[in-house]
């Protein structure tokens, strides 16, 4: 059984159907890329997985470790080990990066063990400094208000830092590459590569194949009109880079 199983997922926003029967299997520890043209529903999938209230699931199932997460509240999903890095992270004035992450880490620890007293402050600071070093971030970053006045690159690094500290079982990264210059892209990719392994599965949502030069996916899926229409190895990403999406559309249309 795959760690994440999405079966025939239909999702509507304001009555308009965006996901139209999407199915996907993410086995434990694998990195799967989801590529597709703009407006095809990639972010909708990410939001629906996290349980955003504006995204109405009208049909289908999503199993995470065998449990139907569609019946769980967003915070329960996150405590269960699902992590989403947003395409457009929101600012949280008055809450520092360090406090935000510590609260989330403690919530996750309590979900795993109700008697947990929370991570000791010194231990937390030590680990966060090590993770910041890995992501080549200034230690002062932890004291800044989350996403307030952050550059595009800083927002993405802050998300990878959250992921590194939270150690989710599955991370959904929605266009973590967008707006990054090549140095920031390399750092973020290095961060993901360091974290990937048998314990964490990644759904890497991207419009461009550029990030896939740095993060080698096990499987590449092509999404179009709210469905996965093609899956393959990393050579599929190169083919898309080379030939665009039109050939996939033609293939889908001729099969229909
Ligand atoms: P992608 O991430 O692949 O570019 P999205 O999931 O963001 O695509 O969007 C899919 C479709 O849903 C688009 O047609 C978009 O206009 C529409 N959409 C996304 N968010 C909303 C929203 N909050 N309200 C109404 N329509 C939306
Ligand atoms: Mg998007």
CSV table of C-alpha atoms and ligand atoms in Angstrom, one decimal:
chain,number,residue,atom,x,y,z
A,1,UNK,CA,0.0,0.0,0.0
A,2,UNK,CA,1.3,3.5,-0.9
A,3,UNK,CA,1.7,6.0,1.9
A,4,UNK,CA,-0.4,8.5,0.0
A,5,UNK,CA,-3.2,7.2,-2.2
A,6,UNK,CA,-5.4,9.7,-4.1
A,7,UNK,CA,-8.4,8.0,-5.7
A,8,UNK,CA,-10.7,9.7,-8.2
A,9,UNK,CA,-10.5,13.1,-6.5
A,10,UNK,CA,-13.0,15.7,-7.6
A,11,UNK,CA,-12.6,19.2,-6.2
A,12,UNK,CA,-14.6,22.4,-6.8
A,13,UNK,CA,-14.0,26.0,-6.0
A,14,UNK,CA,-17.1,28.2,-5.8
A,15,UNK,CA,-19.1,25.6,-7.7
A,16,UNK,CA,-16.6,25.2,-10.5
A,17,UNK,CA,-15.0,21.8,-10.8
A,18,UNK,CA,-11.2,22.1,-11.0
A,19,UNK,CA,-10.0,18.5,-10.2
A,20,UNK,CA,-11.9,16.0,-12.3
A,21,UNK,CA,-11.0,12.6,-11.1
A,22,UNK,CA,-7.3,12.8,-10.1
A,23,UNK,CA,-5.6,9.6,-9.0
A,24,UNK,CA,-2.1,9.3,-7.7
A,25,UNK,CA,0.0,6.9,-5.6
A,26,UNK,CA,3.0,8.1,-3.6
A,27,UNK,CA,4.9,5.2,-2.1
A,28,UNK,CA,6.9,5.8,1.2
A,29,UNK,CA,10.1,7.8,0.7
A,30,UNK,CA,9.6,8.5,-3.0
A,31,UNK,CA,9.8,11.9,-4.7
A,32,UNK,CA,7.2,12.5,-7.3
A,33,UNK,CA,7.0,15.6,-9.5
A,34,UNK,CA,3.7,16.9,-10.7
A,35,UNK,CA,4.1,19.1,-13.8
A,36,UNK,CA,1.5,20.9,-15.8
A,37,UNK,CA,0.4,24.1,-17.5
A,38,UNK,CA,-0.8,27.0,-15.5
A,39,UNK,CA,-4.4,26.9,-14.4
A,40,UNK,CA,-4.6,23.1,-14.5
A,41,UNK,CA,-5.3,22.6,-10.8
A,42,UNK,CA,-1.9,21.9,-9.3
A,43,UNK,CA,-2.3,24.3,-6.4
A,44,UNK,CA,-5.9,23.2,-6.0
A,45,UNK,CA,-4.6,19.7,-5.4
A,46,UNK,CA,-2.2,21.0,-2.7
A,47,UNK,CA,-4.9,23.0,-1.0
A,48,UNK,CA,-7.4,20.2,-1.1
A,49,UNK,CA,-4.8,17.8,0.4
A,50,UNK,CA,-4.4,20.2,3.3
A,51,UNK,CA,-8.1,20.7,3.8
A,52,UNK,CA,-8.5,24.4,2.8
A,53,UNK,CA,-12.1,25.3,3.4
A,54,UNK,CA,-12.6,26.9,0.0
A,55,UNK,CA,-11.8,23.7,-1.8
A,56,UNK,CA,-14.8,21.4,-1.8
A,57,UNK,CA,-14.2,17.7,-2.3
A,58,UNK,CA,-17.2,16.4,-4.2
A,59,UNK,CA,-16.0,12.9,-4.9
A,60,UNK,CA,-13.1,10.6,-4.2
A,61,UNK,CA,-10.8,9.5,-1.4
A,62,UNK,CA,-7.3,10.4,-0.1
A,63,UNK,CA,-5.6,7.8,2.1
A,64,UNK,CA,-2.6,8.7,4.2
A,65,UNK,CA,-1.1,5.7,5.9
A,66,UNK,CA,-4.4,4.0,5.3
A,67,UNK,CA,-6.6,6.6,6.9
A,68,UNK,CA,-9.0,8.8,4.9
A,69,UNK,CA,-7.6,12.3,5.6
A,70,UNK,CA,-10.6,13.9,4.0
A,71,UNK,CA,-12.4,13.3,7.3
A,72,UNK,CA,-9.6,15.1,9.2
A,73,UNK,CA,-9.4,18.8,10.1
A,74,UNK,CA,-6.4,20.7,8.5
A,75,UNK,CA,-4.5,20.8,11.8
A,76,UNK,CA,-5.0,17.1,12.4
A,77,UNK,CA,-3.6,16.4,8.9
A,78,UNK,CA,-0.6,18.4,9.7
A,79,UNK,CA,-0.1,16.8,13.1
A,80,UNK,CA,-0.4,13.4,11.4
A,81,UNK,CA,2.6,14.3,9.3
A,82,UNK,CA,1.4,16.0,6.1
A,83,UNK,CA,3.2,19.2,5.3
A,84,UNK,CA,2.4,21.8,2.6
A,85,UNK,CA,4.7,24.5,1.4
A,86,UNK,CA,2.5,27.1,-0.2
A,87,UNK,CA,3.1,28.8,-3.6
A,88,UNK,CA,2.1,32.1,-1.9
A,89,UNK,CA,3.1,31.9,1.8
A,90,UNK,CA,1.1,34.3,4.0
A,91,UNK,CA,2.8,36.7,6.5
A,92,UNK,CA,2.0,36.3,10.2
A,93,UNK,CA,2.8,39.6,11.9
A,94,UNK,CA,3.9,39.4,15.5
A,95,UNK,CA,4.9,35.7,15.3
A,96,UNK,CA,8.6,35.0,14.8
A,97,UNK,CA,9.9,32.2,12.6
A,98,UNK,CA,11.3,30.4,15.6
A,99,UNK,CA,8.1,30.6,17.6
A,100,UNK,CA,6.0,29.5,14.7
A,101,UNK,CA,8.2,26.5,14.1
A,102,UNK,CA,8.5,25.6,17.8
A,103,UNK,CA,4.7,25.7,18.2
A,104,UNK,CA,4.3,23.4,15.2
A,105,UNK,CA,7.0,21.0,16.3
A,106,UNK,CA,5.4,20.7,19.7
A,107,UNK,CA,2.0,20.1,18.3
A,108,UNK,CA,3.4,17.3,16.1
A,109,UNK,CA,5.3,15.8,19.1
A,110,UNK,CA,2.1,15.8,21.2
A,111,UNK,CA,0.2,14.1,18.3
A,112,UNK,CA,2.8,11.3,18.4
A,113,UNK,CA,3.0,11.2,22.2
A,114,UNK,CA,0.2,12.8,24.3
A,115,UNK,CA,2.6,13.0,27.3
A,116,UNK,CA,5.2,15.0,25.5
A,117,UNK,CA,6.3,18.1,27.3
A,118,UNK,CA,7.5,19.9,24.2
A,119,UNK,CA,11.0,20.3,22.9
A,120,UNK,CA,13.4,21.9,25.4
A,121,UNK,CA,14.3,25.4,24.3
A,122,UNK,CA,18.1,24.8,24.1
A,123,UNK,CA,17.7,21.6,22.1
A,124,UNK,CA,15.3,23.4,19.7
A,125,UNK,CA,17.6,26.3,19.2
A,126,UNK,CA,20.6,24.0,18.5
A,127,UNK,CA,18.7,22.0,16.0
A,128,UNK,CA,17.3,25.1,14.3
A,129,UNK,CA,20.8,26.6,14.0
A,130,UNK,CA,22.1,23.4,12.4
A,131,UNK,CA,19.2,23.4,9.9
A,132,UNK,CA,19.7,27.1,9.1
A,133,UNK,CA,23.4,26.4,8.5
A,134,UNK,CA,22.3,23.7,6.0
A,135,UNK,CA,20.1,26.2,4.2
A,136,UNK,CA,22.8,28.9,4.5
A,137,UNK,CA,20.5,31.2,6.5
A,138,UNK,CA,21.5,33.9,8.9
A,139,UNK,CA,20.7,32.8,12.5
A,140,UNK,CA,19.0,36.2,13.0
A,141,UNK,CA,16.3,34.9,10.6
A,142,UNK,CA,14.6,33.0,13.4
A,143,UNK,CA,13.8,36.3,15.2
A,144,UNK,CA,12.0,37.8,12.2
A,145,UNK,CA,8.2,37.9,11.9
A,146,UNK,CA,7.2,35.0,9.6
A,147,UNK,CA,7.2,36.0,5.9
A,148,UNK,CA,6.9,39.8,6.8
A,149,UNK,CA,9.0,41.6,4.3
A,150,UNK,CA,10.7,38.4,3.2
A,151,UNK,CA,12.1,38.2,-0.3
A,152,UNK,CA,10.9,35.4,-2.5
A,153,UNK,CA,14.0,33.3,-1.8
A,154,UNK,CA,13.7,33.9,2.0
A,155,UNK,CA,10.0,32.7,2.0
A,156,UNK,CA,11.0,29.5,0.2
A,157,UNK,CA,14.0,29.0,2.6
A,158,UNK,CA,11.7,29.6,5.6
A,159,UNK,CA,9.4,26.8,4.2
A,160,UNK,CA,12.2,24.3,3.8
A,161,UNK,CA,13.4,25.2,7.3
A,162,UNK,CA,9.9,24.4,8.6
A,163,UNK,CA,9.9,21.2,6.8
A,164,UNK,CA,13.4,20.3,8.1
A,165,UNK,CA,12.3,21.0,11.7
A,166,UNK,CA,8.9,19.3,11.4
A,167,UNK,CA,10.1,16.2,9.7
A,168,UNK,CA,6.8,15.4,8.1
A,169,UNK,CA,6.1,12.0,6.5
A,170,UNK,CA,4.9,13.7,3.3
A,171,UNK,CA,5.8,17.1,2.1
A,172,UNK,CA,3.8,18.8,-0.7
A,173,UNK,CA,6.0,21.6,-2.2
A,174,UNK,CA,3.9,23.9,-4.5
A,175,UNK,CA,6.2,25.7,-6.9
A,176,UNK,CA,8.9,26.0,-4.4
A,177,UNK,CA,11.1,27.0,-7.3
A,178,UNK,CA,9.1,30.0,-8.5
A,179,UNK,CA,10.8,33.3,-8.0
A,180,UNK,CA,14.1,31.8,-7.0
A,181,UNK,CA,17.4,32.8,-8.6
A,182,UNK,CA,19.8,30.0,-9.4
A,183,UNK,CA,21.7,30.2,-6.1
A,184,UNK,CA,18.6,30.1,-4.0
A,185,UNK,CA,17.2,27.3,-6.1
A,186,UNK,CA,20.3,25.2,-5.5
A,187,UNK,CA,20.2,25.9,-1.7
A,188,UNK,CA,16.5,24.9,-1.5
A,189,UNK,CA,17.1,21.8,-3.6
A,190,UNK,CA,20.0,20.8,-1.5
A,191,UNK,CA,17.8,21.2,1.6
A,192,UNK,CA,15.2,18.9,0.0
A,193,UNK,CA,17.8,16.4,-1.1
A,194,UNK,CA,19.3,16.3,2.4
A,195,UNK,CA,15.8,15.6,3.9
A,196,UNK,CA,14.6,13.1,1.3
A,197,UNK,CA,15.2,9.4,2.1
A,198,UNK,CA,13.2,6.5,3.4
A,199,UNK,CA,11.3,8.6,5.9
A,200,UNK,CA,9.9,11.4,3.8
A,201,UNK,CA,7.9,11.3,0.7
A,202,UNK,CA,7.7,14.5,-1.5
A,203,UNK,CA,5.1,15.7,-4.0
A,204,UNK,CA,7.0,18.3,-5.9
A,205,UNK,CA,4.6,20.6,-7.9
A,206,UNK,CA,6.3,22.6,-10.5
A,207,UNK,CA,5.6,24.4,-13.8
A,208,UNK,CA,9.2,24.3,-15.0
A,209,UNK,CA,11.6,21.3,-15.1
A,210,UNK,CA,14.5,23.5,-14.0
A,211,UNK,CA,14.2,22.4,-10.3
A,212,UNK,CA,14.3,18.8,-11.5
A,213,UNK,CA,17.9,19.3,-12.6
A,214,UNK,CA,18.7,19.6,-8.8
A,215,UNK,CA,16.0,17.3,-7.3
A,216,UNK,CA,15.8,14.0,-9.2
A,217,UNK,CA,12.3,12.7,-9.0
A,218,UNK,CA,11.5,9.0,-8.9
A,219,UNK,CA,8.4,9.6,-11.0
A,220,UNK,CA,7.1,12.5,-13.1
A,221,UNK,CA,3.4,13.0,-13.5
A,222,UNK,CA,1.8,15.3,-16.0
A,223,UNK,CA,-1.4,17.0,-14.9
A,224,UNK,CA,-3.9,18.5,-17.3
A,225,UNK,CA,-7.4,19.7,-16.9
A,226,UNK,CA,-7.6,18.4,-13.4
A,227,UNK,CA,-6.3,14.9,-13.9
A,228,UNK,CA,-3.0,13.1,-14.1
A,229,UNK,CA,-2.8,12.2,-17.8
A,230,UNK,CA,0.8,10.8,-18.1
A,231,UNK,CA,3.4,9.4,-15.8
A,232,UNK,CA,6.9,8.4,-16.4
A,233,UNK,CA,10.6,8.7,-15.3
A,234,UNK,CA,12.6,11.8,-15.2
A,235,UNK,CA,13.1,11.7,-19.0
A,236,UNK,CA,9.4,12.8,-19.2
A,237,UNK,CA,10.3,16.1,-17.6
A,238,UNK,CA,13.0,16.6,-20.2
A,239,UNK,CA,10.6,15.8,-23.0
A,240,UNK,CA,8.2,18.4,-21.6
A,241,UNK,CA,11.0,21.0,-21.4
A,242,UNK,CA,11.9,20.2,-25.0
A,243,UNK,CA,8.5,19.8,-26.6
A,244,UNK,CA,6.1,21.6,-24.3
A,245,UNK,CA,2.7,20.3,-23.2
A,246,UNK,CA,0.9,20.2,-26.5
A,247,UNK,CA,1.9,16.6,-27.5
A,248,UNK,CA,0.4,15.4,-24.2
A,249,UNK,CA,-2.8,17.3,-24.9
A,250,UNK,CA,-3.0,15.7,-28.3
A,251,UNK,CA,-2.4,12.3,-27.0
A,252,UNK,CA,-5.1,12.7,-24.4
A,253,UNK,CA,-7.6,14.1,-26.9
A,254,UNK,CA,-6.9,11.3,-29.4
A,255,UNK,CA,-7.4,8.7,-26.6
A,256,UNK,CA,-10.8,10.3,-25.6
B,1,LIG,P1,-2.2,25.8,-11.1
B,1,LIG,O1,-1.7,25.7,-9.8
B,1,LIG,O2,-2.1,24.5,-11.9
B,1,LIG,O3,-1.7,26.9,-11.9
B,1,LIG,P2,-4.7,26.4,-9.8
B,1,LIG,O4,-5.0,25.2,-9.0
B,1,LIG,O5,-4.1,27.5,-9.1
B,1,LIG,O6,-3.8,25.9,-11.0
B,1,LIG,O7,-6.0,26.9,-10.5
B,1,LIG,C1,-6.9,26.0,-11.2
B,1,LIG,C2,-8.1,26.8,-11.7
B,1,LIG,O8,-8.9,27.1,-10.5
B,1,LIG,C3,-7.8,28.0,-12.4
B,1,LIG,O9,-8.8,28.1,-13.5
B,1,LIG,C4,-8.1,29.1,-11.4
B,1,LIG,O10,-8.5,30.3,-12.0
B,1,LIG,C5,-9.1,28.5,-10.5
B,1,LIG,N1,-9.0,29.0,-9.2
B,1,LIG,C6,-8.0,28.8,-8.3
B,1,LIG,N2,-8.2,29.4,-7.1
B,1,LIG,C7,-9.5,29.9,-7.2
B,1,LIG,C8,-10.3,30.6,-6.2
B,1,LIG,N3,-9.9,30.9,-5.0
B,1,LIG,N4,-11.5,31.0,-6.7
B,1,LIG,C9,-11.9,30.8,-7.9
B,1,LIG,N5,-11.2,30.1,-8.8
B,1,LIG,C10,-10.0,29.7,-8.5
B,2,LIG,MG1,-0.2,26.9,-8.8
